[in-house]
Short mmCIF file of C-alpha atoms in Angstrom, two decimals:
data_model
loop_
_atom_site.label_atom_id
_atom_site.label_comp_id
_atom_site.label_asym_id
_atom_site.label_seq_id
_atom_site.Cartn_x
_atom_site.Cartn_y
_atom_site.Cartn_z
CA UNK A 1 131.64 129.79 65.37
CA UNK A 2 130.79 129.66 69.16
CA UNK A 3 133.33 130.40 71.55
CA UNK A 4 133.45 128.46 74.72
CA UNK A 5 133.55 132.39 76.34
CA UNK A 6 130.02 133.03 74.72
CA UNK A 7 128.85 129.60 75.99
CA UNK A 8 130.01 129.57 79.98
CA UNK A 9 128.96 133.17 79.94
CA UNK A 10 125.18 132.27 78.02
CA UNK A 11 125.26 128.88 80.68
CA UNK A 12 125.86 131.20 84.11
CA UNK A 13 123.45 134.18 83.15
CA UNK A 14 121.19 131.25 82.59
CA UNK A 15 121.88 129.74 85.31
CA UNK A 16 121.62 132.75 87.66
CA UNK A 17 117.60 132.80 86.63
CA UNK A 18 115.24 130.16 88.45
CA UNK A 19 112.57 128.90 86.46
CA UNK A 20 109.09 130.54 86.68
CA UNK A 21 106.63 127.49 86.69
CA UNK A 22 103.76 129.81 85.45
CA UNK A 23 105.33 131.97 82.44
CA UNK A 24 107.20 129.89 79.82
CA UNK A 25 109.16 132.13 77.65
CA UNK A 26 108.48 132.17 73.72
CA UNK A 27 111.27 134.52 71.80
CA UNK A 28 110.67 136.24 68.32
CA UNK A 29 113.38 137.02 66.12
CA UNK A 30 112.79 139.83 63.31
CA UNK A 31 113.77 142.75 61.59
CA UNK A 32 111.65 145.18 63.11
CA UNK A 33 111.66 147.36 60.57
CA UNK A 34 110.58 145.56 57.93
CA UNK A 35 108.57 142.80 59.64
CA UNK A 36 106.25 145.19 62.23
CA UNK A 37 103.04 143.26 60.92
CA UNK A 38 105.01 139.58 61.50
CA UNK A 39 105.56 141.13 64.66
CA UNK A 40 102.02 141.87 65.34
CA UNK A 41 100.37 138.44 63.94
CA UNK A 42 103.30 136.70 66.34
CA UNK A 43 101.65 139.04 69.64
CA UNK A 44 98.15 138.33 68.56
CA UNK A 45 98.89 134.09 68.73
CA UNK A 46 100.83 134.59 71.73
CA UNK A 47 97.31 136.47 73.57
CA UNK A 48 95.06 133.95 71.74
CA UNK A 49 97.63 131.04 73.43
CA UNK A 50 96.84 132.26 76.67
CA UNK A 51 93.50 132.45 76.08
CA UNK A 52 93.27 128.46 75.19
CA UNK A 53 92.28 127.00 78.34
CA UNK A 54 93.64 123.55 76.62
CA UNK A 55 96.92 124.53 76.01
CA UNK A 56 99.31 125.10 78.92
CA UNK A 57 97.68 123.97 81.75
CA UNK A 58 98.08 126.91 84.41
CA UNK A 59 100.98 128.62 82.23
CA UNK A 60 101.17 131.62 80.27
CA UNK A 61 103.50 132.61 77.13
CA UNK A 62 105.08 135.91 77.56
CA UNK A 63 106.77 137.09 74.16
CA UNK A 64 110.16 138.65 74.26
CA UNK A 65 111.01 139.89 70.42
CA UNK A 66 114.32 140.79 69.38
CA UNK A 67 115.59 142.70 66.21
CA UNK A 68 118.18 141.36 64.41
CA UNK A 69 118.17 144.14 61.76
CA UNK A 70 119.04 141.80 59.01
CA UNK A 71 122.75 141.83 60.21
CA UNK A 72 124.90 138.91 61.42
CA UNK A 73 126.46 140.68 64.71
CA UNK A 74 123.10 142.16 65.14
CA UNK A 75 121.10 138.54 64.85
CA UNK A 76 124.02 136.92 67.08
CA UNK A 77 123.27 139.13 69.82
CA UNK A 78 119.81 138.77 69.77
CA UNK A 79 120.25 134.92 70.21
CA UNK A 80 122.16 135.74 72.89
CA UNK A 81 119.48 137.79 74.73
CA UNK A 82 117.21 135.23 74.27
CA UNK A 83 119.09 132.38 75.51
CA UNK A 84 120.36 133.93 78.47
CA UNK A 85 116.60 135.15 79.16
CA UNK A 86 115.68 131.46 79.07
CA UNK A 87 113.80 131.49 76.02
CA UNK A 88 112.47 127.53 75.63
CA UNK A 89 111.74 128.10 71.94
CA UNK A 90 111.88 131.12 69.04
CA UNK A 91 109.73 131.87 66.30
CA UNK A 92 112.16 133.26 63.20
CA UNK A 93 114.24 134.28 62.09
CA UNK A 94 112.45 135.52 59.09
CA UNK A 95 115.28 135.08 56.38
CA UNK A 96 117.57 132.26 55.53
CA UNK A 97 120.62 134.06 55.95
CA UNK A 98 119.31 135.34 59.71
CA UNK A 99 118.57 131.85 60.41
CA UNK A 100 121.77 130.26 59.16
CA UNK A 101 123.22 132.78 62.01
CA UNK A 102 121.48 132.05 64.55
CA UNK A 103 121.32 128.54 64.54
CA UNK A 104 124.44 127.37 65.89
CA UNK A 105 124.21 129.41 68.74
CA UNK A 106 120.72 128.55 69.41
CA UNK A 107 120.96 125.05 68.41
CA UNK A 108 124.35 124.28 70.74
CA UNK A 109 121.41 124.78 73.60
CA UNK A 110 118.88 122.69 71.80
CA UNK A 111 116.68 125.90 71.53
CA UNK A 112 114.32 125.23 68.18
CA UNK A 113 113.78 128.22 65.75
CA UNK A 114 110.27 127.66 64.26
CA UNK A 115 110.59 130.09 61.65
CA UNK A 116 107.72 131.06 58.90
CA UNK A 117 109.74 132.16 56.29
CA UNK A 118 113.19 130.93 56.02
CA UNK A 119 113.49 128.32 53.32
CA UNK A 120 116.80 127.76 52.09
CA UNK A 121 117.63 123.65 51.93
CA UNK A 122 121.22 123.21 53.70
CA UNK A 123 119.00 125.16 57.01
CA UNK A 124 116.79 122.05 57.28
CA UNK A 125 119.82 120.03 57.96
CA UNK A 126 120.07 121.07 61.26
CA UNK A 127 117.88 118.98 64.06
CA UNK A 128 117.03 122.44 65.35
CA UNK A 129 115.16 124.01 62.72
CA UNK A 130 111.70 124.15 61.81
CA UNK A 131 110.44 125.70 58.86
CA UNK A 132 106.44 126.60 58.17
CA UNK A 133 107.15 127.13 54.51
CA UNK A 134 108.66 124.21 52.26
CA UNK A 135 112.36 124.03 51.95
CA UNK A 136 113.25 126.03 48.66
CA UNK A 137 113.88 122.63 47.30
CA UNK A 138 110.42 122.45 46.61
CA UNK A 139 109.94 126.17 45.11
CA UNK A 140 112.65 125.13 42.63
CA UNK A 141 110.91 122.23 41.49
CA UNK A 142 107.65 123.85 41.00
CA UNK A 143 109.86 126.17 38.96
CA UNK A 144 111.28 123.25 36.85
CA UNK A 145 107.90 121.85 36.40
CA UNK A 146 106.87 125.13 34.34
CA UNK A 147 110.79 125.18 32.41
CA UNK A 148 109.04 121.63 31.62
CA UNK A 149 105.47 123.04 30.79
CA UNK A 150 106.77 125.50 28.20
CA UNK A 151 109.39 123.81 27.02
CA UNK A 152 112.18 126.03 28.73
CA UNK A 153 116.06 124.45 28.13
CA UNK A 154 117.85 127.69 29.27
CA UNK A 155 117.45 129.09 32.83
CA UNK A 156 119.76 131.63 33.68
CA UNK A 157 120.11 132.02 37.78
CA UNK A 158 120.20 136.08 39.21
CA UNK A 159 121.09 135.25 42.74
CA UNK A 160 122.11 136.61 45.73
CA UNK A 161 125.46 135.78 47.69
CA UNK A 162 123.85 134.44 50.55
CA UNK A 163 122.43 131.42 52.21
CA UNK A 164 118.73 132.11 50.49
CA UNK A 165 120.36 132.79 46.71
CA UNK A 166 122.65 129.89 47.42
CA UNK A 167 121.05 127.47 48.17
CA UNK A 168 118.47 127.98 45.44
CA UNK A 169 121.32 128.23 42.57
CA UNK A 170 122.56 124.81 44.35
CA UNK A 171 119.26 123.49 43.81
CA UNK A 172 118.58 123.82 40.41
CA UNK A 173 121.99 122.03 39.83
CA UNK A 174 121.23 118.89 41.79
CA UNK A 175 117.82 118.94 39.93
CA UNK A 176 118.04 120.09 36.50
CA UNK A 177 119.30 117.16 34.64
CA UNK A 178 116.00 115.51 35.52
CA UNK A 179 113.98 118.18 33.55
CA UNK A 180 116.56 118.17 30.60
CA UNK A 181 117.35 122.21 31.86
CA UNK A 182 121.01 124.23 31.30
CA UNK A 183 121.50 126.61 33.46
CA UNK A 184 124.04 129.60 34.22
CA UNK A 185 124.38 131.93 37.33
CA UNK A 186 125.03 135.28 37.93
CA UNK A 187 125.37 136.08 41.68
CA UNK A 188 124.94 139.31 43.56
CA UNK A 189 126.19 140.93 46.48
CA UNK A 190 124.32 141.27 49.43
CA UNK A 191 126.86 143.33 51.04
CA UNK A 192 127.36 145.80 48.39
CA UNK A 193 124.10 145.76 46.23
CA UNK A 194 125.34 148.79 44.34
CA UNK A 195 127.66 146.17 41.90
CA UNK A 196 124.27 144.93 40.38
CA UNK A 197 124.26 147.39 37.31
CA UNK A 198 127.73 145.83 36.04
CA UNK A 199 126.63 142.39 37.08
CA UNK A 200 123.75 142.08 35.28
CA UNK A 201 125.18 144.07 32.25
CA UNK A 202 126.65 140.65 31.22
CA UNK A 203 123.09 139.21 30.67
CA UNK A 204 123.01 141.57 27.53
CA UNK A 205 124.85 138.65 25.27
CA UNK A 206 123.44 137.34 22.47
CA UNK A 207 123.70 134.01 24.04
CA UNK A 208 120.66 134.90 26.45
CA UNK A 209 118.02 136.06 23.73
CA UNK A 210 116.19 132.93 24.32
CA UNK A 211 116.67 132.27 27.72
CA UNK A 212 114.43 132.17 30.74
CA UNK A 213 115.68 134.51 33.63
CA UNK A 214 114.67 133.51 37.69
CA UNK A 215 115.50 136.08 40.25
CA UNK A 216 116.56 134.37 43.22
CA UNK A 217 117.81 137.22 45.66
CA UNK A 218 117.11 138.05 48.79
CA UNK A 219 114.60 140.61 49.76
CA UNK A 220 116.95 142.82 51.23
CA UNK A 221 118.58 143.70 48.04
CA UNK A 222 115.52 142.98 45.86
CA UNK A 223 114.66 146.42 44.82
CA UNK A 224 118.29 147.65 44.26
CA UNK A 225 118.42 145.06 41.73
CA UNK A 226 115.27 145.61 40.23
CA UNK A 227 116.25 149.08 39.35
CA UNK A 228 119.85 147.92 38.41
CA UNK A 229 118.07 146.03 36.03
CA UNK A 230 115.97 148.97 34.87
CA UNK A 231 118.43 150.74 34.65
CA UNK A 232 120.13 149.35 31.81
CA UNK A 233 116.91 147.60 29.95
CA UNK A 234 117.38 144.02 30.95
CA UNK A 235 113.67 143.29 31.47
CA UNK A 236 112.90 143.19 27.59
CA UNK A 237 115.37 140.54 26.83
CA UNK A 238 114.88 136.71 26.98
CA UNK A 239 111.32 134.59 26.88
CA UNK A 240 110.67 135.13 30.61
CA UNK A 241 111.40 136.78 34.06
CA UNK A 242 110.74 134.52 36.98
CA UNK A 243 110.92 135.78 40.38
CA UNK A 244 111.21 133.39 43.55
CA UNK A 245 109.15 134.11 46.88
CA UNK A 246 111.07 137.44 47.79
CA UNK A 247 108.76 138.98 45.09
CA UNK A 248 105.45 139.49 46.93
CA UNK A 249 107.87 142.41 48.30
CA UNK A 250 106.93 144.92 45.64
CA UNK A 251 103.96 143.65 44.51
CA UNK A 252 102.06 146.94 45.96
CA UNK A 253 104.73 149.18 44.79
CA UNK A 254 103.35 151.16 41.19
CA UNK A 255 106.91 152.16 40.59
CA UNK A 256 107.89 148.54 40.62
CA UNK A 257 105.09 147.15 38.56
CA UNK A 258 105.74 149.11 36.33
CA UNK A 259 109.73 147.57 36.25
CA UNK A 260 108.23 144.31 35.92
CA UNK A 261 105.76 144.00 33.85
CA UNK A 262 105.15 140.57 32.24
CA UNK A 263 107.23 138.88 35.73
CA UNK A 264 105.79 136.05 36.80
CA UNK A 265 106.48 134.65 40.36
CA UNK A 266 106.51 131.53 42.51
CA UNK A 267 104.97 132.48 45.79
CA UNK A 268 103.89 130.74 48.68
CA UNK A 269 100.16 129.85 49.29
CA UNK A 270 97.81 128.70 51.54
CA UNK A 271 95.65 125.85 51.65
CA UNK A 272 92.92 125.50 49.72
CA UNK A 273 91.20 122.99 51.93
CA UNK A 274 91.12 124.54 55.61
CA UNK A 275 92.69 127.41 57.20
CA UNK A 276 90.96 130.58 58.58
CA UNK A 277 92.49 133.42 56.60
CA UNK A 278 89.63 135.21 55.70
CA UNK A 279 88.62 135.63 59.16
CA UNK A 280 91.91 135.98 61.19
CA UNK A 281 93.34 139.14 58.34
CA UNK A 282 90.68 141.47 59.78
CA UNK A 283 92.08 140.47 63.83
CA UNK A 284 95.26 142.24 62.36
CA UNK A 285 94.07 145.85 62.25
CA UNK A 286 95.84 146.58 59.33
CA UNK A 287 96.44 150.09 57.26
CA UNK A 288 94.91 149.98 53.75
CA UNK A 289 98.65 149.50 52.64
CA UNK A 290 99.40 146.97 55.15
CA UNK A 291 96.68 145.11 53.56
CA UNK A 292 97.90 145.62 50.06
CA UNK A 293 101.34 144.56 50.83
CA UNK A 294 100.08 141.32 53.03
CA UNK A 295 102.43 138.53 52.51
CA UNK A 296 101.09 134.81 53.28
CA UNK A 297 103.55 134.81 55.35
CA UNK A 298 102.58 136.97 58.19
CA UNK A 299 99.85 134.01 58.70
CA UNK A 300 102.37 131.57 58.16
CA UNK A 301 104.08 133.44 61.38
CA UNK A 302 101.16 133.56 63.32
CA UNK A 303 100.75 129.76 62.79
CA UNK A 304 104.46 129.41 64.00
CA UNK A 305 104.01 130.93 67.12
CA UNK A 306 100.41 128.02 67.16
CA UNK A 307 103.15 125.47 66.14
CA UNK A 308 105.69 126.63 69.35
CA UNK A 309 102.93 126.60 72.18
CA UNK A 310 101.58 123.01 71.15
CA UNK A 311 105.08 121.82 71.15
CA UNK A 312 105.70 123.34 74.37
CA UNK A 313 102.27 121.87 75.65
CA UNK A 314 103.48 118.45 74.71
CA UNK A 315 106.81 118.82 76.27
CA UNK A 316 105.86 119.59 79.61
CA UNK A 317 103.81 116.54 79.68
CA UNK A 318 107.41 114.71 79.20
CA UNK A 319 107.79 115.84 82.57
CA UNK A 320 104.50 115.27 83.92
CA UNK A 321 103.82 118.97 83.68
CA UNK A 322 106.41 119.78 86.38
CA UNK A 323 109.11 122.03 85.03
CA UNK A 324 112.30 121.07 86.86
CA UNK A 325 114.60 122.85 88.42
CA UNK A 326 118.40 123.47 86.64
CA UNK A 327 120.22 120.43 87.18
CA UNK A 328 124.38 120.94 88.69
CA UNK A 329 126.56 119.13 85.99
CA UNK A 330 124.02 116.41 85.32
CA UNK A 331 122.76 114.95 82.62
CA UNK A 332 119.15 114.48 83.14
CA UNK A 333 117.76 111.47 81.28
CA UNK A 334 114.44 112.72 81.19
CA UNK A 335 115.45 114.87 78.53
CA UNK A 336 118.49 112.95 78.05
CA UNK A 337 120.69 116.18 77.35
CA UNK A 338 124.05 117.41 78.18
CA UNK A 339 123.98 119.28 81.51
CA UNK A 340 124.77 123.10 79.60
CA UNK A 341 122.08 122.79 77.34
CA UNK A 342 119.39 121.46 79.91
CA UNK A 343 120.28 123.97 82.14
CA UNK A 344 119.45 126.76 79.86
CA UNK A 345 116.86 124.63 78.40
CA UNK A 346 115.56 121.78 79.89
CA UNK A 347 112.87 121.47 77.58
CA UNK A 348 115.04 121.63 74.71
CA UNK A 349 115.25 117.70 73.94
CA UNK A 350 111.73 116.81 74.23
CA UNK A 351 110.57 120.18 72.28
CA UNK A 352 112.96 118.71 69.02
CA UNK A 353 110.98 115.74 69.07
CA UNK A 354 107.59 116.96 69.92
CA UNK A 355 107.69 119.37 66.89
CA UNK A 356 107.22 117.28 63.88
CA UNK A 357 104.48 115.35 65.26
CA UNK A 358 102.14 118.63 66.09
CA UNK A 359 99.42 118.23 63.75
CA UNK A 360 96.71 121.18 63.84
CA UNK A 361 94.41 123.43 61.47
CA UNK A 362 95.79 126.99 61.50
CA UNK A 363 95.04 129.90 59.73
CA UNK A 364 97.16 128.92 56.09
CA UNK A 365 95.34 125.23 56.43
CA UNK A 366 97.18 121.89 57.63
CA UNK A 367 100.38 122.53 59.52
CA UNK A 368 101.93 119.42 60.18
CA UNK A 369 106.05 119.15 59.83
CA UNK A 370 106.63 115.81 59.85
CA UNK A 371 110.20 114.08 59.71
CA UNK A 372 111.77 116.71 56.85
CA UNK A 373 110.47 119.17 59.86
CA UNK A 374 109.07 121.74 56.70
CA UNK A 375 105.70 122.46 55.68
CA UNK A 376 103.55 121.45 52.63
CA UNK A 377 104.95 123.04 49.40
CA UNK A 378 102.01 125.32 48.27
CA UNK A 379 102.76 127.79 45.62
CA UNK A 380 100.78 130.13 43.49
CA UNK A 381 102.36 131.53 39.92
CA UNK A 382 101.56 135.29 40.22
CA UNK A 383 101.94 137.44 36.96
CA UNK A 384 102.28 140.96 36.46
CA UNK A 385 99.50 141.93 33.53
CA UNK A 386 100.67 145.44 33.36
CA UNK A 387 98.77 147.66 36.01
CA UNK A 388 98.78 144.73 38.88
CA UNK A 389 99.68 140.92 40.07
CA UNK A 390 97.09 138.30 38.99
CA UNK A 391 96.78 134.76 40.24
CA UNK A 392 97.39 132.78 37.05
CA UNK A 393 97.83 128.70 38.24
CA UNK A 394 98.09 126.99 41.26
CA UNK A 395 100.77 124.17 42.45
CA UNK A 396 98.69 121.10 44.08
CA UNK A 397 99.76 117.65 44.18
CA UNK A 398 103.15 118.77 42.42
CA UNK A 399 101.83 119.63 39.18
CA UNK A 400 100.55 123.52 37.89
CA UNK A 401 96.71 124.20 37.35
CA UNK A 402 95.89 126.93 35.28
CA UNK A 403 93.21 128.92 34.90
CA UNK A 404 93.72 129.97 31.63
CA UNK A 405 96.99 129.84 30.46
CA UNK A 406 96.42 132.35 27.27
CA UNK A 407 95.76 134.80 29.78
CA UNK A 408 99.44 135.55 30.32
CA UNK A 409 101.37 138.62 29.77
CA UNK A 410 104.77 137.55 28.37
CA UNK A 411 107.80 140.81 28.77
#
């Protein structure tokens, strides 16, 4: 909820700021704790933006990053920041939840979040949202294509009470009829984590001996639960475990491959036709444990902040390059918005409708949006064979390729 305080006070600090023809601002929103190497691929495509002599014109991006901390007053207030900063467009949040925040803050100014991570279906509903990664939509029915594949009828859902567990236990409602799968749901707290042990104490029925077991919670709580589940021997029962894209989390973690041994997970991939990963990981300076822990999606962010400055190179041509001036109580039909949000943004119409079109090569391959305004769904299945994660099949064209299926380990 937006109160029309918050808005006259976001619409006069905004106002009180004359736009700078020659630095367009570009905000971030993260949890700095957790995402310091997002951070750091975001700063490195902001420099190499600047550097494009094709992009821009005479402009420059200057990055203003925020921290959300994973919390809802937090993330609010960080919108805020930006907005009244005149931020024309935001890369992040990282997480569903974050993002489900932030959006009708941002989006009441027509401010797009372009966010690598954030996947969660009812999120792509709103015009102002832009997501790198395929809406978890498609992770769910790469995960009903293997129920299909091995002839799974019983999923049982371990999600989190949040927009991200949600919407993926929504999901395989709407879609499980069409790959003749039951399924049940156990949902955890995000806010107290700690309930997880009793929770999942109910998955020890009888009923569940046969069943296959997808952990759909967010990463913020993902290693509480793991050890919940530990805790009390869970892992050994049913035919599978099945974690979602959270998982890539712990995948450097001993302690937790050792938890998890004979998981398998869904996890987002890059393309195998294009992209520049190979080359653009080393431009990150990373730790040897940065590297081990490297998620696909710190390219994926670096690509978003790509993604942002094109759009914001096409926009400006709207207005023939010339960034105008706040407008008093006007609608300007050049970007044909109400006179609060092109005030704080007049960019803000014409970057909504440049976005989908932007069609480039980035580091993870292809990015193109296109009308659903989400990437390509490109998955891996990852499976923990005891002492690490191994690459097992690959989803293209919406069907699995294995390499060799009998080299699974089962729990």
């Amino acid at each position: 909820f937006v109160s029309l305080a918050v808005v006259a006070g976001l619409v006069v600090a905004a106002s009180a700021q004359p736009n700078n023809t020659s630095v367009l601002l570009m905000g971030a929103l993260l949890n700095q704790a957790n995402d310091g190497t997002r951070q750091r691929a975001i700063q490195l495509a902001v420099d190499d933006i600047n550097a494009n002599e094709t992009l821009l014109g005479n402009r420059t991006v200057r990055l203003m990053v925020e921290d959300n901390t994973d919390d809802p007053v937090a993330g609010l207030l960080a919108v805020r920041r930006l907005i009244a900063a005149r931020a024309s467009i935001i890369v992040g949040p990282m997480s569903s939840a974050m993002a489900a925040e932030a959006l009708p803050l941002a989006g009441f100014f027509r401010i797009p979040l372009v966010s690598p991570s954030a996947t969660a279906p009812d999120i792509f509903r709103h015009e102002s949202f832009f997501g790198l990664a395929a809406s978890d939509a498609s992770q769910v029915r790469a995960i009903l294509s293997l129920a299909k594949r091995f002839r799974w009828t019983k999923l049982v859902i371990i999600h989190s009470d949040d927009t991200y567990g949600r919407g993926i236990q929504n999901t395989f409602v709407s879609m499980r009829e069409d790959y003749d799968v039951s399924t049940d749901n156990f949902e955890l707290a995000v806010r107290n984590p700690n309930t997880a042990v009793e929770i999942l104490s109910g998955l020890s029925r009888n009923q569940y001996d046969a069943a296959v077991f997808v952990m759909a919670v967010s990463a913020s709580i993902l290693h509480t639960v793991l050890r919940a589940g530990d805790q009390i021997g869970i892992f050994t029962r049913g035919t599978a475990w099945l974690g979602t894209d959270t998982m890539p989390r712990i995948f450097s973690e001993p302690d937790f491959t050792n938890i998890t041994q004979g998981f398998m997970a869904v996890t987002p991939s890059l393309s195998s036709q294009g992209g520049a990963a190979d080359s653009f990981v080393p431009r990150l300076n990373l730790t040897r444990a940065e590297e081990e822990s490297l998620s696909n999606y710190v390219l994926y962010s670096y690509d978003a902040a790509q993604l942002a400055a094109r759009a914001l190179d096409q926009a400006l041509k709207g207005f023939n390059g010339t960034l105008p001036e706040p407008a008093d109580n006007e609608t300007t039909s050049a970007a044909n918005v109400s006179s609060a949000s092109f005030e704080v943004n007049p960019l803000g119409r014409l970057l909504l409708d440049a976005l989908p079109d932007i069609d480039f090569d980035g580091v993870t391959g292809r990015v193109h949006l296109g009308e659903d305004r989400e990437g390509e769904g490109r998955y891996v299945l990852m499976n923990n064979q005891g002492t690490d994660w191994a690459e097992v099949a690959k989803w293209e064209t919406d069907s699995w390729r294995f390499t060799n299926e009998s080299d699974l380990v089962w729990p």
